[in-house]
Short mmCIF file of C-alpha atoms and ligand atoms in Angstrom, two decimals:
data_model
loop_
_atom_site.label_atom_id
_atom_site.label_comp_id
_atom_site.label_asym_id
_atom_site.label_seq_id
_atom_site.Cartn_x
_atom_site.Cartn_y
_atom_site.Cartn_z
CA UNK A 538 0.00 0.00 0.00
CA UNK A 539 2.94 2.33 0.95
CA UNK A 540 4.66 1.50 -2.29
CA UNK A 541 1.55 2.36 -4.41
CA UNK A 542 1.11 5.57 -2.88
CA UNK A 543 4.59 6.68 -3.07
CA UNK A 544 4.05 6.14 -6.63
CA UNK A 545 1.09 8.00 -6.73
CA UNK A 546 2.39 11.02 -5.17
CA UNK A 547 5.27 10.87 -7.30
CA UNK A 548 2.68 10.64 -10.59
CA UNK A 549 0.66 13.67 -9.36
CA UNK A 550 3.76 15.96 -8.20
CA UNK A 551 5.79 15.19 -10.81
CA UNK A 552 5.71 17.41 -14.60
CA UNK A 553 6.28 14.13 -16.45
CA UNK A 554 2.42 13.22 -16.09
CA UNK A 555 -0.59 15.62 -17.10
CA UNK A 556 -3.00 14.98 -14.85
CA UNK A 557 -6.64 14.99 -15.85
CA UNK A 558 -8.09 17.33 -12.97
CA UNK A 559 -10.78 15.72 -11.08
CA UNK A 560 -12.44 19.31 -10.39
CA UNK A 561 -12.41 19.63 -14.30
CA UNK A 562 -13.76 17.08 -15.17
CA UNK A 563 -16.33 15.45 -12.74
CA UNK A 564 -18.46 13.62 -15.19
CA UNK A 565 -15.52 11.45 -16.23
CA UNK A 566 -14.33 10.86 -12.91
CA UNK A 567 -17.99 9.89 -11.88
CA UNK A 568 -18.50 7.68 -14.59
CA UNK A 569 -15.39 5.66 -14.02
CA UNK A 570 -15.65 5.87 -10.50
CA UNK A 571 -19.15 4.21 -11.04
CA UNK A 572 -17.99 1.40 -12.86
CA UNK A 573 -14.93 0.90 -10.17
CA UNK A 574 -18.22 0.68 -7.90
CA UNK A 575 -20.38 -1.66 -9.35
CA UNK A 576 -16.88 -3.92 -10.13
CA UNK A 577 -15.87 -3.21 -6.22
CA UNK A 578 -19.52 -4.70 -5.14
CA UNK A 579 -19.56 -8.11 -6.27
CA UNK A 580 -18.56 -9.93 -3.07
CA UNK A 581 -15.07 -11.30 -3.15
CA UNK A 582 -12.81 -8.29 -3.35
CA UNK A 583 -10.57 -8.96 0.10
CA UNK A 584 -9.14 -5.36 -0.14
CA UNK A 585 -12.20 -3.86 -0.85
CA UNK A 586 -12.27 -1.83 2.17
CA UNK A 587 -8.82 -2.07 3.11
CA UNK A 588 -7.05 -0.78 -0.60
CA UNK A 589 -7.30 2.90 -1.79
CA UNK A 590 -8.95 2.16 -5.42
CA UNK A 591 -8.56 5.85 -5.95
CA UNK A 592 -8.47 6.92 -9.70
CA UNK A 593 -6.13 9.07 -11.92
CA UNK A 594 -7.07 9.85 -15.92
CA UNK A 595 -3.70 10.69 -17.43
CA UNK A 596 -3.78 13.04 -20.32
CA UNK A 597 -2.45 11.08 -23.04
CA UNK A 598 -4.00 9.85 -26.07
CA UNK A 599 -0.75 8.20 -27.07
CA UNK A 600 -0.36 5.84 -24.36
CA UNK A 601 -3.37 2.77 -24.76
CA UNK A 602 -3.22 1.73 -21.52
CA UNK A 603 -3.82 1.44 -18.01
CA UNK A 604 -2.37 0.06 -14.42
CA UNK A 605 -3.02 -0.48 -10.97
CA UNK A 606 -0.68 0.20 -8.81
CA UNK A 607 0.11 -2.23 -5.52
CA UNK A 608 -2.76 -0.60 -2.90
CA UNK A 609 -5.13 -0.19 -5.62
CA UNK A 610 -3.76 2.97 -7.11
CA UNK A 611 -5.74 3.32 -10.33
CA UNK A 612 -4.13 4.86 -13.07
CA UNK A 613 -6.07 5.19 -16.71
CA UNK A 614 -4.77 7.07 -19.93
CA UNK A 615 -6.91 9.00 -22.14
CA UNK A 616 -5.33 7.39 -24.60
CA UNK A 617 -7.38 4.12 -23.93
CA UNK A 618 -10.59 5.52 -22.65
CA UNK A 619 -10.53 7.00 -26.85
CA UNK A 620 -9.73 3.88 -28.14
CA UNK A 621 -12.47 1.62 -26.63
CA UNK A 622 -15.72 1.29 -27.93
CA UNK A 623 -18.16 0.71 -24.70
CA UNK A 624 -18.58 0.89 -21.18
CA UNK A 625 -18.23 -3.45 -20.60
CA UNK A 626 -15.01 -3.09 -22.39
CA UNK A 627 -13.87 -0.25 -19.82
CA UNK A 628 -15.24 -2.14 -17.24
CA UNK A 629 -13.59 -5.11 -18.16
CA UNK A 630 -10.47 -3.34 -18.37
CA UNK A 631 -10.57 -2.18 -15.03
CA UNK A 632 -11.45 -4.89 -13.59
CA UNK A 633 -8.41 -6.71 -15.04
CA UNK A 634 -6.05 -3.98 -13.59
CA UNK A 635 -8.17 -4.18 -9.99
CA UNK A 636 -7.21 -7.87 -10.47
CA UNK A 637 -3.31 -7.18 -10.45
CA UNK A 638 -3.73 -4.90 -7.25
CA UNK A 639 -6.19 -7.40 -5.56
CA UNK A 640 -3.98 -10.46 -6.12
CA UNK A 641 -1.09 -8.43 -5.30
CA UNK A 642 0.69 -9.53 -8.45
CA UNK A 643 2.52 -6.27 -8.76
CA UNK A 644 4.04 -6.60 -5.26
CA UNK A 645 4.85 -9.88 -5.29
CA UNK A 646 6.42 -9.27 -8.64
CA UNK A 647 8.36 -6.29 -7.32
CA UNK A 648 10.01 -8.51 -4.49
CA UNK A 649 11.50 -11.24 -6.84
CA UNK A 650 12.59 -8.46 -8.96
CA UNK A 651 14.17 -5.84 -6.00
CA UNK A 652 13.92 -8.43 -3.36
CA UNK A 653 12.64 -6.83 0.28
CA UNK A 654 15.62 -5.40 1.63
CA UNK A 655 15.40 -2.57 -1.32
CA UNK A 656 12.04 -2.14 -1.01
CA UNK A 657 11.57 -1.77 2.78
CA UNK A 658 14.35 0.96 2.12
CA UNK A 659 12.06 2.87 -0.10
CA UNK A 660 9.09 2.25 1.76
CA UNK A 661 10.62 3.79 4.64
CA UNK A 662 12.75 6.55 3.05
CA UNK A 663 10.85 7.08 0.68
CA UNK A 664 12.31 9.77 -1.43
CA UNK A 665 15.53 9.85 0.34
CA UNK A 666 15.96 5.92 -0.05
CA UNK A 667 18.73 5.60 -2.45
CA UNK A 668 16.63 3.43 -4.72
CA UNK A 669 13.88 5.85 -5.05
CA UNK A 670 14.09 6.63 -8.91
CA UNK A 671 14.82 2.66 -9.31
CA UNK A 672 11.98 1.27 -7.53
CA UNK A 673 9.95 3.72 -9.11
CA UNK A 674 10.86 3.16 -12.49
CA UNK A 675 10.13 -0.44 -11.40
CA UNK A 676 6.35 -0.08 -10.79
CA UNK A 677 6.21 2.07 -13.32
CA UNK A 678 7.30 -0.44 -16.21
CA UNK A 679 5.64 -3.35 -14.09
CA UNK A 680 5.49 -6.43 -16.54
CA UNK A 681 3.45 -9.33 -15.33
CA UNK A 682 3.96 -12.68 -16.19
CA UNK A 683 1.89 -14.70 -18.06
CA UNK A 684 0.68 -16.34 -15.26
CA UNK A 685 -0.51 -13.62 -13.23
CA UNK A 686 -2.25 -11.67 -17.14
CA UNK A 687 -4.25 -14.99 -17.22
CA UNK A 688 -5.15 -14.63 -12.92
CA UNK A 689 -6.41 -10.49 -13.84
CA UNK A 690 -8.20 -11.83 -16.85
CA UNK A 691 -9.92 -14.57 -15.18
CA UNK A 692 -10.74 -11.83 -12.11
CA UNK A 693 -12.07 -9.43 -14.78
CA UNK A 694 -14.52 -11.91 -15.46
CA UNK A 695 -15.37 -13.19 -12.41
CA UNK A 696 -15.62 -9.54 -11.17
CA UNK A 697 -17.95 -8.60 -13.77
CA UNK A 698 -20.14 -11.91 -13.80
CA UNK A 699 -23.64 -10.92 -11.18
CA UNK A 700 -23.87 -7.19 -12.94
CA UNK A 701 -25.87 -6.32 -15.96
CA UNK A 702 -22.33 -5.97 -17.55
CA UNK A 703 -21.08 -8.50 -20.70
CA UNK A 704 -18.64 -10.02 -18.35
CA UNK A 705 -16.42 -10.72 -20.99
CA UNK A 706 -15.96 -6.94 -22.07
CA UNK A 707 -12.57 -7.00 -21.78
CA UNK A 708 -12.38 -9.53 -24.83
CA UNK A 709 -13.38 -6.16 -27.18
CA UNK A 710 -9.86 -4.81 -26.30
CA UNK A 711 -8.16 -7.73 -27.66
CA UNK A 712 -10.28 -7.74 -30.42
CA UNK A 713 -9.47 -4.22 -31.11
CA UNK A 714 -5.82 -4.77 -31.15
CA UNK A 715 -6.22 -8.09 -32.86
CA UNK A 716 -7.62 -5.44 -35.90
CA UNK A 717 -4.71 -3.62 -35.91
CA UNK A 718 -1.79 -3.71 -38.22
CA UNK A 719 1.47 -2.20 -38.52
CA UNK A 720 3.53 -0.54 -36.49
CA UNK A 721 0.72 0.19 -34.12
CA UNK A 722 -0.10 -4.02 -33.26
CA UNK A 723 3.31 -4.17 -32.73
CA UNK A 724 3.64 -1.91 -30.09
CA UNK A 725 0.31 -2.89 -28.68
CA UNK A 726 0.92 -6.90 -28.51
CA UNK A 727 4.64 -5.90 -26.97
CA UNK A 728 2.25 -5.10 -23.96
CA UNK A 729 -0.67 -7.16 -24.25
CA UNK A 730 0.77 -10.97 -25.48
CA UNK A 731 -1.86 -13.36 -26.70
CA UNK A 732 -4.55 -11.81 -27.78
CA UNK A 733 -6.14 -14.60 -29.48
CA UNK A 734 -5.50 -17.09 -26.77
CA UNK A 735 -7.07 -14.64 -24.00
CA UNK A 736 -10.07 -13.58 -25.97
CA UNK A 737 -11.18 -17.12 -25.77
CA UNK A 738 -10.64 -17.67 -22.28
CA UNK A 739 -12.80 -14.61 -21.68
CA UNK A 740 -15.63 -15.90 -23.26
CA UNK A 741 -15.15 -19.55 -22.12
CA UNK A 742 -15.29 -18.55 -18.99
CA UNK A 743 -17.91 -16.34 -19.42
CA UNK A 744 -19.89 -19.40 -20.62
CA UNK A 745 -18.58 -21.69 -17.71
CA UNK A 746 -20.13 -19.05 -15.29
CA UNK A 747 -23.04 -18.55 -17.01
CA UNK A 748 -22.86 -14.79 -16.57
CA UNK A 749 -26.16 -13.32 -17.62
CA UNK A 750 -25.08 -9.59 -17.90
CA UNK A 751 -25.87 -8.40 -22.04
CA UNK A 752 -25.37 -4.81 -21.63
CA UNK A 753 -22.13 -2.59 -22.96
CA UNK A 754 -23.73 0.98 -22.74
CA UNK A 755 -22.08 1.89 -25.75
CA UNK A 756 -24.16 4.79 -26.03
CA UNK A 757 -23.34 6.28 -22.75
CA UNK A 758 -19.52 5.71 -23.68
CA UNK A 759 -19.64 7.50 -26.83
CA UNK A 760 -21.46 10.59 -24.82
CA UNK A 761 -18.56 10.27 -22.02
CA UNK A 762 -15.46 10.09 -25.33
CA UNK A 763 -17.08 12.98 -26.44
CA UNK A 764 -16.69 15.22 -23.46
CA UNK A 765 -13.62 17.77 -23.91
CA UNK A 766 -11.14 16.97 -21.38
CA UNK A 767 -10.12 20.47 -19.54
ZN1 LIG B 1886 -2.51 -7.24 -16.83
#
């Protein structure tokens, strides 16, 4: 939790990240903070209470992509919230990310990488620990493996399965990116392996649930993409 939100502040006082102001812009904030709701309700979340799950829209249309940091430190470009379609897909997204922070993959990952010693010393010094920059660079470039992408995309179902939500939402993304061609695919399946393999585990599992949510709100998305971010 104290790792997350050392990242955090460093995100929001640093001038490397535009930060989409919350005052601004309240109607985007609401709506995701809605969906972060509704995905935070269904039952098993163990950090529910316990984890921050606070949001931050970063101004970049460039960047298709969002994280969550260790504590539940929700980060989401602009750049994705353009390039999907509806509201399941969001949601799906989210949840995936929620996933990472609930199953503490990102921690766990950061200990194997830095190993605890490093990491208490930046937990504790924070920005006078001499591994500050390193550790967060680390959570910053955070790469899961495979086994953990599968875990978030299994939660973002799961997650997603007893609302009115398509639970497997997140499978438009991959879809998406499966589209793509060119230099753009490239640099999307460099952070997103497998599309094809986890766009039918999404809906398998979907199907093994029996999730009954149909809805996407794709009309309320396009009305939220269309808002001018101030
Ligand atoms: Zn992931």
């Amino acid at each position: 939790m104290k790792m997350g939100q050392q990242l955090y502040d460093e995100i929001h006082s640093s001038n490397e990240y535009e930060i989409v102001s919350k005052i601004e812009n309240p109607k985007v904030y609401d709506y995701i903070e809605n969906i972060k709701q509704t995905i935070l309700a269904n039952g098993s979340f163990r950090y529910k209470d316990k984890f921050e799950w606070k949001i931050t829209v970063l101004n970049d249309d460039n960047t298709i992509n969002a994280f969550c940091a260790p504590g539940g430190y929700i980060f989401i470009y602009t750049g994705i919230l353009k390039y999907l379609d509806n509201e399941a897909e969001l949601a799906g997204v989210l949840a995936h990310e929620m996933g990472h922070a609930e199953r503490r993959h990102g921690t766990r990952q950061m200990t194997k990488t830095y190993g605890i010693k490093m990491l208490l010393d930046f937990i504790f010094r924070g920005e006078n620990s001499q591994y500050f920059k390193q550790v967060i660079g680390g959570l910053l470039s955070l790469r899961y493996s495979r086994a953990y992408e599968r875990e978030a995309d299994e939660c973002s179902v799961n997650y997603l399965c007893n609302t009115s939500y398509q639970s497997d939402g997140a499978a438009g993304f991959f879809e998406k990116i499966m589209k793509e061609d060119g230099a753009r695919s490239e640099e999307l399946l460099s952070t997103h392996p497998d599309p094809a393999e986890r766009i039918n585990n999404f809906h398998s599992l979907k199907e093994e649930l029996n999730c009954r949510g149909a809805q996407n709100f794709a009309e309320c998305y396009r009305a939220i993409k269309k808002l001018k971010i101030r």
